[in-house]
GROMACS .gro file of N, CA, C and O in nm:
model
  492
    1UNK      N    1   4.027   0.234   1.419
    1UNK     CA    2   3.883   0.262   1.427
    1UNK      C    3   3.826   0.291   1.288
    1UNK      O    4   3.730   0.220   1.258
    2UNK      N    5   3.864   0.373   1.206
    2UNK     CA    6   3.838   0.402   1.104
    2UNK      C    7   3.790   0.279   0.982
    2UNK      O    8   3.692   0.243   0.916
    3UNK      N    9   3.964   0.239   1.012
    3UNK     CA   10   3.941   0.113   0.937
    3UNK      C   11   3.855   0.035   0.949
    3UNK      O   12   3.785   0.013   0.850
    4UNK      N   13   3.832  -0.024   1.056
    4UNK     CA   14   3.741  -0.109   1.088
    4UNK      C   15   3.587  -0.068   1.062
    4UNK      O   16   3.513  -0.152   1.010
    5UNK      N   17   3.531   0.071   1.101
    5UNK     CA   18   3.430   0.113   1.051
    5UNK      C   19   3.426   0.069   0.882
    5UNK      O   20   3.326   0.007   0.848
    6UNK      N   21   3.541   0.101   0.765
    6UNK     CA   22   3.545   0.058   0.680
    6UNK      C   23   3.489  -0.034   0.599
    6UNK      O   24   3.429  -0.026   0.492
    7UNK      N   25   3.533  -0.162   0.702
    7UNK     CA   26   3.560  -0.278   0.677
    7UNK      C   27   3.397  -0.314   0.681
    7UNK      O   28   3.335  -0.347   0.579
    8UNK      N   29   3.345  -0.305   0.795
    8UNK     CA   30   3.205  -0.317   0.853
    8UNK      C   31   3.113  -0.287   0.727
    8UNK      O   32   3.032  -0.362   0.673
    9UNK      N   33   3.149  -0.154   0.695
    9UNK     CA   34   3.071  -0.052   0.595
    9UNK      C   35   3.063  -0.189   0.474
    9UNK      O   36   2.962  -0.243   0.428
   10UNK      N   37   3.158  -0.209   0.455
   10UNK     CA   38   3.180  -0.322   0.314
   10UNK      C   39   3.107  -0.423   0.338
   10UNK      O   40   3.023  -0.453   0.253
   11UNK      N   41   3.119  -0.500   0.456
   11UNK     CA   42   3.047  -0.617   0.487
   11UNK      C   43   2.934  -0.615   0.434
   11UNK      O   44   2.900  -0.674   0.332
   12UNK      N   45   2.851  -0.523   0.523
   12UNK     CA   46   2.680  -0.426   0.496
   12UNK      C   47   2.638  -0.427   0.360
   12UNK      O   48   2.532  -0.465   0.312
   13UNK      N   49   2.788  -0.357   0.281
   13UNK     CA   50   2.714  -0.335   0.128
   13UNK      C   51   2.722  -0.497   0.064
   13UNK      O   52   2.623  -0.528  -0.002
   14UNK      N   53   2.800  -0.574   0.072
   14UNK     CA   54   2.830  -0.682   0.007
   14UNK      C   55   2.711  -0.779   0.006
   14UNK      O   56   2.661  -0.841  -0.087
   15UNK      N   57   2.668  -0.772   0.195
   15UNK     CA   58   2.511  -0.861   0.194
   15UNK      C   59   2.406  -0.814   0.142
   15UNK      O   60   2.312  -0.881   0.100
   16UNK      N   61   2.416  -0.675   0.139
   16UNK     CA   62   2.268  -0.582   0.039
   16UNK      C   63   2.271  -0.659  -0.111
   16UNK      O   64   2.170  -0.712  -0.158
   17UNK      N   65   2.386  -0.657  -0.172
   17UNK     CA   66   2.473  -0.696  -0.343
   17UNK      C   67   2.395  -0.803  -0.320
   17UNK      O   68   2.275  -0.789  -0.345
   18UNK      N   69   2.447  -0.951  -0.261
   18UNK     CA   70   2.387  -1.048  -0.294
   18UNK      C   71   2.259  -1.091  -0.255
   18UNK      O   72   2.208  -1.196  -0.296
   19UNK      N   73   2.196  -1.001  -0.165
   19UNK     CA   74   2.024  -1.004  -0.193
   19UNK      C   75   1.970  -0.964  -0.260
   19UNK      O   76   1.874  -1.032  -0.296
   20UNK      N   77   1.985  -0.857  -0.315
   20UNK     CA   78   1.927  -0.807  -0.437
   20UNK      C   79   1.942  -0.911  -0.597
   20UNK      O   80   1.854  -0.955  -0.672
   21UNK      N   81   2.118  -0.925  -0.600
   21UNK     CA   82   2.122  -1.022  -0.700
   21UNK      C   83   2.042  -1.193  -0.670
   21UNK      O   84   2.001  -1.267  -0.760
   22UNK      N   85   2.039  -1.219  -0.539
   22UNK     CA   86   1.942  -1.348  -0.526
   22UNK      C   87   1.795  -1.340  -0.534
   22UNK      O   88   1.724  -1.437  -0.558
   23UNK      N   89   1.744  -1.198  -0.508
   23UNK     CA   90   1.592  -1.121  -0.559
   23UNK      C   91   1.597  -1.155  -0.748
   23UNK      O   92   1.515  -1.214  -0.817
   24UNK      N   93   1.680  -1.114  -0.772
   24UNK     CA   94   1.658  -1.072  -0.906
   24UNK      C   95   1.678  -1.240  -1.014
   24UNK      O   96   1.599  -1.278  -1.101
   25UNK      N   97   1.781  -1.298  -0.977
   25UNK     CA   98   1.770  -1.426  -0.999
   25UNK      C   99   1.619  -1.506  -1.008
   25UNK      O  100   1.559  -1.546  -1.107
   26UNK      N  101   1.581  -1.514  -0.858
   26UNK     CA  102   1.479  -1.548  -0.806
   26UNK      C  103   1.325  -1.501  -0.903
   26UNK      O  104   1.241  -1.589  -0.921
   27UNK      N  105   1.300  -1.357  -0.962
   27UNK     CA  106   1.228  -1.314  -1.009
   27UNK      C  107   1.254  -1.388  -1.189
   27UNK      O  108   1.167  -1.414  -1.273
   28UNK      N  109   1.352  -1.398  -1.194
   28UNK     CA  110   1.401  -1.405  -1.360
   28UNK      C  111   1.329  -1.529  -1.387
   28UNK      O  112   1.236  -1.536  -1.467
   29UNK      N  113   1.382  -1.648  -1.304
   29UNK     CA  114   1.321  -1.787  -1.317
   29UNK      C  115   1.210  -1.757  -1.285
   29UNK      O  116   1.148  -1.854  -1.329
   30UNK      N  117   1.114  -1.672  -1.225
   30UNK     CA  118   1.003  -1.709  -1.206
   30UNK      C  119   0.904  -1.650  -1.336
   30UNK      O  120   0.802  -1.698  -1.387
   31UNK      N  121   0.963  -1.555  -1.360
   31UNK     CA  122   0.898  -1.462  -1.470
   31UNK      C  123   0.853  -1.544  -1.604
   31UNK      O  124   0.751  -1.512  -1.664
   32UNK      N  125   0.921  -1.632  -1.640
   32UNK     CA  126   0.885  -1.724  -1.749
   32UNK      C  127   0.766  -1.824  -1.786
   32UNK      O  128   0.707  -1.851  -1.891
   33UNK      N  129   0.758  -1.865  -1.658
   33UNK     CA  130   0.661  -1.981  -1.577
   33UNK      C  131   0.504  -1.921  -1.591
   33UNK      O  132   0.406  -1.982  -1.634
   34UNK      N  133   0.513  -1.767  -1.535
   34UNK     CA  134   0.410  -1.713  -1.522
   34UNK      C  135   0.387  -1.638  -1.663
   34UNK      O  136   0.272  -1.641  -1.706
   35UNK      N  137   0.462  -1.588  -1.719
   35UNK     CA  138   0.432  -1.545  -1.875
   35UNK      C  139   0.367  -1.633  -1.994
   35UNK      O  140   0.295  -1.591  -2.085
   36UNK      N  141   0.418  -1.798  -1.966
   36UNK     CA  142   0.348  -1.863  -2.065
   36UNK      C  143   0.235  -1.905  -2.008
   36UNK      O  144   0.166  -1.980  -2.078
   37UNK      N  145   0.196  -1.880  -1.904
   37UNK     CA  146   0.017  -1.904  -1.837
   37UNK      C  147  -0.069  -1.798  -1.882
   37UNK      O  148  -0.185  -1.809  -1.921
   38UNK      N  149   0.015  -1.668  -1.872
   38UNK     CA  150  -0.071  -1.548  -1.874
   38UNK      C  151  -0.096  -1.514  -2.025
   38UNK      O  152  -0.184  -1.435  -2.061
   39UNK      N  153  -0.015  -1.575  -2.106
   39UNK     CA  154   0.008  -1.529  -2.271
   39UNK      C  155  -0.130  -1.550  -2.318
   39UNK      O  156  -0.189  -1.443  -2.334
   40UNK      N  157  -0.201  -1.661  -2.345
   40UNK     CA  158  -0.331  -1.667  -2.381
   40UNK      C  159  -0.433  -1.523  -2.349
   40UNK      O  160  -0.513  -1.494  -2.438
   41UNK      N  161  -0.430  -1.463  -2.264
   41UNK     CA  162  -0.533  -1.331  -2.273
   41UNK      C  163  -0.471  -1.194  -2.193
   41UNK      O  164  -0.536  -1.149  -2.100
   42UNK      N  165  -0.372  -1.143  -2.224
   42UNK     CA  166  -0.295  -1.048  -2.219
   42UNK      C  167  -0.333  -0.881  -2.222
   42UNK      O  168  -0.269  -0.794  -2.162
   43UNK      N  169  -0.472  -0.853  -2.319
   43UNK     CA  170  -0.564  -0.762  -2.339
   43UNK      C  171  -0.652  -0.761  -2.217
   43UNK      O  172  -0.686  -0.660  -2.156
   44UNK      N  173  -0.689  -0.893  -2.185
   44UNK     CA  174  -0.798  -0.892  -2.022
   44UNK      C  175  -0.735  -0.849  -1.892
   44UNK      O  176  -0.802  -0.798  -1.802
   45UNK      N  177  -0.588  -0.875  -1.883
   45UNK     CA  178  -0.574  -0.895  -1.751
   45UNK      C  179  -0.549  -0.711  -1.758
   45UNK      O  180  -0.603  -0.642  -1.671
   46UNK      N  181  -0.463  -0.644  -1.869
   46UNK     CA  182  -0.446  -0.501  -1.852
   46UNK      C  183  -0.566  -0.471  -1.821
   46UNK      O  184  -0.559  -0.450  -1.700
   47UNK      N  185  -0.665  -0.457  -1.851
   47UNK     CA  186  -0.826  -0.417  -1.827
   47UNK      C  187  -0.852  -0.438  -1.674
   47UNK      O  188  -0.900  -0.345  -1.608
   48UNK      N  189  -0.832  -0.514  -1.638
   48UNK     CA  190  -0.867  -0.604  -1.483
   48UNK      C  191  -0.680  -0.486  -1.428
   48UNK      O  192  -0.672  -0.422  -1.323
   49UNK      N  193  -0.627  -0.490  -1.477
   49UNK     CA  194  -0.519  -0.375  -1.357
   49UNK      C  195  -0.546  -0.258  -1.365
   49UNK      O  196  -0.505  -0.191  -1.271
   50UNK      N  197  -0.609  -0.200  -1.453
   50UNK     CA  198  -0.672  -0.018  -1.479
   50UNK      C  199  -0.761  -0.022  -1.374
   50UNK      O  200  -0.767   0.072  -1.295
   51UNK      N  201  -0.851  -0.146  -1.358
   51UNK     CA  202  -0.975  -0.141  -1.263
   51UNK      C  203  -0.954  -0.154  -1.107
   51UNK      O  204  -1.037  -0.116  -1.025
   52UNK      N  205  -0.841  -0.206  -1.078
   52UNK     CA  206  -0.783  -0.237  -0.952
   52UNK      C  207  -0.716  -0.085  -0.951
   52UNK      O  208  -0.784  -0.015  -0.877
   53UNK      N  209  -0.638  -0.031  -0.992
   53UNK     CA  210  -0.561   0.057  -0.970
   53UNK      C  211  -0.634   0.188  -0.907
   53UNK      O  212  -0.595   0.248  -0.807
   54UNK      N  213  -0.770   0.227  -1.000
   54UNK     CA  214  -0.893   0.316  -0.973
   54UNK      C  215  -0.931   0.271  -0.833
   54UNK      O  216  -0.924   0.366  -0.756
   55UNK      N  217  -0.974   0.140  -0.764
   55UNK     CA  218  -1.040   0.152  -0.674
   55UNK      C  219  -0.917   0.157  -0.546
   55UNK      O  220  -0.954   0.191  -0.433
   56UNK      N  221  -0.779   0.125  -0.570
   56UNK     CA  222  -0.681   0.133  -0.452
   56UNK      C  223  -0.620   0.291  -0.464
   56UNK      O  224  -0.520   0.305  -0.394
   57UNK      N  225  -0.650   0.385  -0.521
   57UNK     CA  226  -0.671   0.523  -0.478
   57UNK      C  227  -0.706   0.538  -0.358
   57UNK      O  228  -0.807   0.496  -0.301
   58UNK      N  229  -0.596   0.616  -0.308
   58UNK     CA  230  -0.677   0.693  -0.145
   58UNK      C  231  -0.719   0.832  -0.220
   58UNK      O  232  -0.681   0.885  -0.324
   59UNK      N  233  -0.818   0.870  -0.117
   59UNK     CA  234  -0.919   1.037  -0.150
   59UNK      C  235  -0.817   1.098  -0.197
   59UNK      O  236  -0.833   1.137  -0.312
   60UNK      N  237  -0.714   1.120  -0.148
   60UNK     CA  238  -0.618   1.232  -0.180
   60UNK      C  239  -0.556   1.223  -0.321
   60UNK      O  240  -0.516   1.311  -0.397
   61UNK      N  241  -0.560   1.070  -0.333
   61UNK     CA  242  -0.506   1.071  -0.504
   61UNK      C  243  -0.581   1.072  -0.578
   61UNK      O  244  -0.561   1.112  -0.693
   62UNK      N  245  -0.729   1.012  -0.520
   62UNK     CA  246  -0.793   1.024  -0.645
   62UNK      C  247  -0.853   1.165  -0.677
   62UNK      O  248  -0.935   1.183  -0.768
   63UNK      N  249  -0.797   1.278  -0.582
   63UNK     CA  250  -0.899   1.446  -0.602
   63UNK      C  251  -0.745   1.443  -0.702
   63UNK      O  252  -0.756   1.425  -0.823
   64UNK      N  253  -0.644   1.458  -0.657
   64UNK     CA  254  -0.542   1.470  -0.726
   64UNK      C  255  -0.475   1.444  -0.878
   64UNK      O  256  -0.378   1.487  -0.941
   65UNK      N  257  -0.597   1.338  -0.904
   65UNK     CA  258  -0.605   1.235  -1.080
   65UNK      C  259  -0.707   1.350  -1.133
   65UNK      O  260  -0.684   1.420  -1.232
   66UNK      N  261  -0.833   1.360  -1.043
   66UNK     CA  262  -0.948   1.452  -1.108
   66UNK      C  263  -0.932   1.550  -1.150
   66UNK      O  264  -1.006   1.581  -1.243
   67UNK      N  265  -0.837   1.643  -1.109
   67UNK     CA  266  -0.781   1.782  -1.130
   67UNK      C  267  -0.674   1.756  -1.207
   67UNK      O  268  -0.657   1.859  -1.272
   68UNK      N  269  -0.598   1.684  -1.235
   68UNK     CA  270  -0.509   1.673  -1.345
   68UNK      C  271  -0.588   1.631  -1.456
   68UNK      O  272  -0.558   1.676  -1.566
   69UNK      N  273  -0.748   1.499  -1.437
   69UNK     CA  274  -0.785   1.529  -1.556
   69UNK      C  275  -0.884   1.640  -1.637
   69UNK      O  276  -0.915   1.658  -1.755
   70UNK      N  277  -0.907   1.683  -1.550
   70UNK     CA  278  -0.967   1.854  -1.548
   70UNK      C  279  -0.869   1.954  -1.639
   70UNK      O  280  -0.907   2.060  -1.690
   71UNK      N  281  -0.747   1.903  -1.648
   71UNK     CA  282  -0.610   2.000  -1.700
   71UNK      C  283  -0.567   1.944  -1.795
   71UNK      O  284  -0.454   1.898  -1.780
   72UNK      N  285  -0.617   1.928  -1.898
   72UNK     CA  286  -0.589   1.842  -2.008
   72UNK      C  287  -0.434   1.903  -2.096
   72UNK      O  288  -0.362   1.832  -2.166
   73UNK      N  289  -0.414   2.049  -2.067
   73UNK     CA  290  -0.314   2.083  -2.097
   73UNK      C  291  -0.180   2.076  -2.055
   73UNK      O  292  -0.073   2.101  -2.110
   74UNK      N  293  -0.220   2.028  -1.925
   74UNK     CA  294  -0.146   2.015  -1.813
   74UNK      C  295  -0.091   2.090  -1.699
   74UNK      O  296  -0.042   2.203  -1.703
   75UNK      N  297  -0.100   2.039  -1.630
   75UNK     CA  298  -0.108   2.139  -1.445
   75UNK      C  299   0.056   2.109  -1.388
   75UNK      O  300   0.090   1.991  -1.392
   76UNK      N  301   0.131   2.182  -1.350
   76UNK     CA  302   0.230   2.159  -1.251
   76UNK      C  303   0.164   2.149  -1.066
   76UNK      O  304   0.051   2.163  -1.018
   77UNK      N  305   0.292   2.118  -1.011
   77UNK     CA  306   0.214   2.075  -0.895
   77UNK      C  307   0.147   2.173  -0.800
   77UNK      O  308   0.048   2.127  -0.743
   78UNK      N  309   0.181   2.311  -0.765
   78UNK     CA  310   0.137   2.405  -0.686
   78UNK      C  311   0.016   2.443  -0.724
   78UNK      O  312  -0.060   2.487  -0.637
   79UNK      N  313  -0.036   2.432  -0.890
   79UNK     CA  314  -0.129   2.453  -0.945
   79UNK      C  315  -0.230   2.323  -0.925
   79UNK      O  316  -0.346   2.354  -0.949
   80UNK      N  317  -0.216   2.213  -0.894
   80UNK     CA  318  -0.281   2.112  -0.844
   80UNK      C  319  -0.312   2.131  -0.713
   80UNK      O  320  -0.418   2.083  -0.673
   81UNK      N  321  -0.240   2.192  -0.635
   81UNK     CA  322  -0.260   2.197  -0.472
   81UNK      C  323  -0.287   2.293  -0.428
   81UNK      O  324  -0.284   2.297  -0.305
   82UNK      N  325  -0.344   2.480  -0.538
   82UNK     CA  326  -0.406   2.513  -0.492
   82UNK      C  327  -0.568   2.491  -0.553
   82UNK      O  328  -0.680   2.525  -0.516
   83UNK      N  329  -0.525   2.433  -0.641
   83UNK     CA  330  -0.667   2.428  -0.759
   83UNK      C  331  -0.760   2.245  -0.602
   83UNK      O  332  -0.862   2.187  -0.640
   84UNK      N  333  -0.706   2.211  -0.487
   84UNK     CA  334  -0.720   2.113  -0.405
   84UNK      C  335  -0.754   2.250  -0.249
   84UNK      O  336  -0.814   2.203  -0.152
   85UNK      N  337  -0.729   2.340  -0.244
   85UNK     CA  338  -0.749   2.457  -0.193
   85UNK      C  339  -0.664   2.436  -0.068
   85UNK      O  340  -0.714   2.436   0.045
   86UNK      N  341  -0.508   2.415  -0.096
   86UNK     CA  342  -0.432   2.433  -0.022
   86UNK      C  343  -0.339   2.561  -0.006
   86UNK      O  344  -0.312   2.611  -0.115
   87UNK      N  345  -0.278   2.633   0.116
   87UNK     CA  346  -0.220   2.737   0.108
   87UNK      C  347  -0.083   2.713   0.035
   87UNK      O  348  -0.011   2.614   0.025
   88UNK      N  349  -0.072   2.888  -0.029
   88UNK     CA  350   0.040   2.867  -0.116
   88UNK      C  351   0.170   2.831  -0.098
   88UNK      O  352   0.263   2.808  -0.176
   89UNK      N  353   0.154   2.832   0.044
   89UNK     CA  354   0.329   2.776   0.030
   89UNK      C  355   0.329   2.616   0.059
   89UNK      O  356   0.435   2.556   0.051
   90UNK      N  357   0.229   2.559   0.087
   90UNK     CA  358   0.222   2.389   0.102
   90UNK      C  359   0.160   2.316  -0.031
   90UNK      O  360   0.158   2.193  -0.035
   91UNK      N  361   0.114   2.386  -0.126
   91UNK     CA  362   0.081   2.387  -0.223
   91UNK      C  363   0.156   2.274  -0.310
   91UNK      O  364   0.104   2.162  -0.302
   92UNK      N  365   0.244   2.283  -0.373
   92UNK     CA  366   0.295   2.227  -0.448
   92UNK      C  367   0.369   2.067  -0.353
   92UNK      O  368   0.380   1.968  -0.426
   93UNK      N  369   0.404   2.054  -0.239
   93UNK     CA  370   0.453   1.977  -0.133
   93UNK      C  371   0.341   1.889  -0.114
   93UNK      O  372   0.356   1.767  -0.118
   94UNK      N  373   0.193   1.960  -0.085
   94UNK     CA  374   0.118   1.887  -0.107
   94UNK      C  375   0.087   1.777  -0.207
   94UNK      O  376   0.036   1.671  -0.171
   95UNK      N  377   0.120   1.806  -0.334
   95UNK     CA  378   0.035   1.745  -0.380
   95UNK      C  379   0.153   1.597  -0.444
   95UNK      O  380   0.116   1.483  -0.474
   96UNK      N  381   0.289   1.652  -0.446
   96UNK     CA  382   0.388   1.580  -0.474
   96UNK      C  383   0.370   1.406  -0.479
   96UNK      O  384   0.390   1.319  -0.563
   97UNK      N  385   0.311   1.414  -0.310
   97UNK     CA  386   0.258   1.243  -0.272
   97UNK      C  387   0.218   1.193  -0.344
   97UNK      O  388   0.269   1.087  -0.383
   98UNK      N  389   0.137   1.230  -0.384
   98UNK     CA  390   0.006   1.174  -0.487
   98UNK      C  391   0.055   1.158  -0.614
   98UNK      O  392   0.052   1.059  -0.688
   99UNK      N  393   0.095   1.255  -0.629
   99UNK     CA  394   0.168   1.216  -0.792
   99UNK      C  395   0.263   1.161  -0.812
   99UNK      O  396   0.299   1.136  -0.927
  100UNK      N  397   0.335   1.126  -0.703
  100UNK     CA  398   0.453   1.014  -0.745
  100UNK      C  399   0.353   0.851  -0.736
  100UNK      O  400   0.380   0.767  -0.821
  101UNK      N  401   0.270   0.827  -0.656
  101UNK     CA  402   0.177   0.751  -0.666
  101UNK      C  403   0.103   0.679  -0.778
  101UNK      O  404   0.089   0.560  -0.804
  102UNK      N  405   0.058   0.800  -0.841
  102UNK     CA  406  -0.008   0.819  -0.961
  102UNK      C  407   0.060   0.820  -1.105
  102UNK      O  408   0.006   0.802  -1.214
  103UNK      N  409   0.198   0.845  -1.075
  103UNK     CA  410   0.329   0.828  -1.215
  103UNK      C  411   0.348   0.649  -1.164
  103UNK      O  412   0.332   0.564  -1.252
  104UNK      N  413   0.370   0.621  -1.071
  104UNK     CA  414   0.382   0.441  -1.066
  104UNK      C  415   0.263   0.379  -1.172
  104UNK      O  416   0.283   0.344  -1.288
  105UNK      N  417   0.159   0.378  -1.111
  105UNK     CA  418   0.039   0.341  -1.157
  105UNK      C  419  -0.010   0.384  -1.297
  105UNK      O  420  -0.108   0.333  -1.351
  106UNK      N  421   0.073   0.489  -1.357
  106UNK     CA  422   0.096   0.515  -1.515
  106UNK      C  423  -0.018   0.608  -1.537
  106UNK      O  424  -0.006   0.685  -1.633
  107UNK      N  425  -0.138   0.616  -1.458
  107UNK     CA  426  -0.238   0.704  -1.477
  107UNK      C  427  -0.164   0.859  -1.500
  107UNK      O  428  -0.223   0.913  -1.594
  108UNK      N  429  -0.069   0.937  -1.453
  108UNK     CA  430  -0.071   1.051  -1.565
  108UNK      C  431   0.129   1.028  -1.577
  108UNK      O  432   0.219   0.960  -1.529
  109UNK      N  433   0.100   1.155  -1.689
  109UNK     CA  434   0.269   1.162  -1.741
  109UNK      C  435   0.322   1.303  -1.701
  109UNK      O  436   0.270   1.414  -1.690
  110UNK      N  437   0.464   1.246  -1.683
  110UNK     CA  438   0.489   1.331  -1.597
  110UNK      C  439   0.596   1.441  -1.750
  110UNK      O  440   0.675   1.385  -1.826
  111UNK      N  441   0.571   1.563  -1.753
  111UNK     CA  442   0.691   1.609  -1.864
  111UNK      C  443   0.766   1.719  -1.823
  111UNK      O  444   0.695   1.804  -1.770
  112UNK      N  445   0.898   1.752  -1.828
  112UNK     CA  446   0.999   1.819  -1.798
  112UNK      C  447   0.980   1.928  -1.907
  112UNK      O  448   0.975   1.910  -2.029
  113UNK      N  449   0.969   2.050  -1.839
  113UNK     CA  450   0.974   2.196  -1.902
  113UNK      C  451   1.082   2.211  -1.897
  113UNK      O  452   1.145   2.123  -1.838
  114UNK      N  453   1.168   2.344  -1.963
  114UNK     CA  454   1.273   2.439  -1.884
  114UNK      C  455   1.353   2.402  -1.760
  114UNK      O  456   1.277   2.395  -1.664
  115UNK      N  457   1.451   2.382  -1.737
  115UNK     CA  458   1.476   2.425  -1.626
  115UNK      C  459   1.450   2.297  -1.554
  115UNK      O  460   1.477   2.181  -1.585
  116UNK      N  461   1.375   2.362  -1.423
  116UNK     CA  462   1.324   2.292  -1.339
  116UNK      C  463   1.159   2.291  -1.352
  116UNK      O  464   1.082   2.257  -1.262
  117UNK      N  465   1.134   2.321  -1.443
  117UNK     CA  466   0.985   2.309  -1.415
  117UNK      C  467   0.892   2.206  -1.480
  117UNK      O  468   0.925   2.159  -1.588
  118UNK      N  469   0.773   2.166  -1.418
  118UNK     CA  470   0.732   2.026  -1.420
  118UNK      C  471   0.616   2.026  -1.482
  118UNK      O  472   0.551   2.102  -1.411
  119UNK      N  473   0.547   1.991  -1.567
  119UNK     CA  474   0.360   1.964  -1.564
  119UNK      C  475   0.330   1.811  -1.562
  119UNK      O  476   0.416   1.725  -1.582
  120UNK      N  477   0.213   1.789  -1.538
  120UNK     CA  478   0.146   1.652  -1.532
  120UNK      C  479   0.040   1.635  -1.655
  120UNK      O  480  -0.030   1.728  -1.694
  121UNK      N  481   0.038   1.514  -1.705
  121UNK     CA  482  -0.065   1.554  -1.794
  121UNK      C  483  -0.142   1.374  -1.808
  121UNK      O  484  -0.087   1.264  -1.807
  122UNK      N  485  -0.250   1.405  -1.818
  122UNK     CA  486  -0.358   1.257  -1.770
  122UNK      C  487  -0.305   1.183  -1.902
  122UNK      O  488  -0.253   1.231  -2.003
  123UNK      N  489  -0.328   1.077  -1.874
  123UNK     CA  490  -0.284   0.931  -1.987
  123UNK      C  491  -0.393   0.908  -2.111
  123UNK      O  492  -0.377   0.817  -2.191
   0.00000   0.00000   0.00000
């Protein structure tokens, strides 16, 4: 039984391995094709993704961008989620969503204090 669970287990990971490596293949050849189309105006299209990025904000991220850029010094997260007027113990949980959201999309940076402790700070 064991074994065989094993065995199974391997199968599983082996087909994950070669989709990912046939994803990544797949992306490599394509990446080239589309780079020498896009090369001619490279300054426009970043402009045109800052502007898309602002309007595909949900409410919650975008109160969440506003108050970080309100904090120019920079805010950790409990301080974002009550400064959003959430109670203190959902506070910081709250606001987590959003800012992993908002670190994709490059709009703020994220910097490691001490320890464990975190601030955000706008781009």
């Amino acid at each position: 039984m064991r074994l065989a669970h094993k065995r199974k287990v391997q199968m599983k990971l082996q087909k994950r391995i070669k989709a990912t490596v046939a994803n990544v293949e797949a992306t490599k050849k394509a990446k080239p094709v589309v780079e020498k189309k896009v090369a001619v105006a490279p300054a426009a299209e970043k402009v045109v993704v800052a502007k898309a990025t602002d309007v595909a904000l949900t409410p919650k991220q975008q109160q969440v961008l506003d108050i970080v850029l309100a904090n120019a010094e920079g805010i950790n997260p409990k301080g974002i989620g009550l400064a959003a007027g959430q109670e203190d113990a959902k506070a910081a949980s709250w606001a987590t969503g959003a800012l992993k959201k908002l670190l994709e999309e490059n709009l703020v940076v994220k910097e490691q204090l001490a320890g464990n402790k975190v601030i955000y700070k706008a781009v």
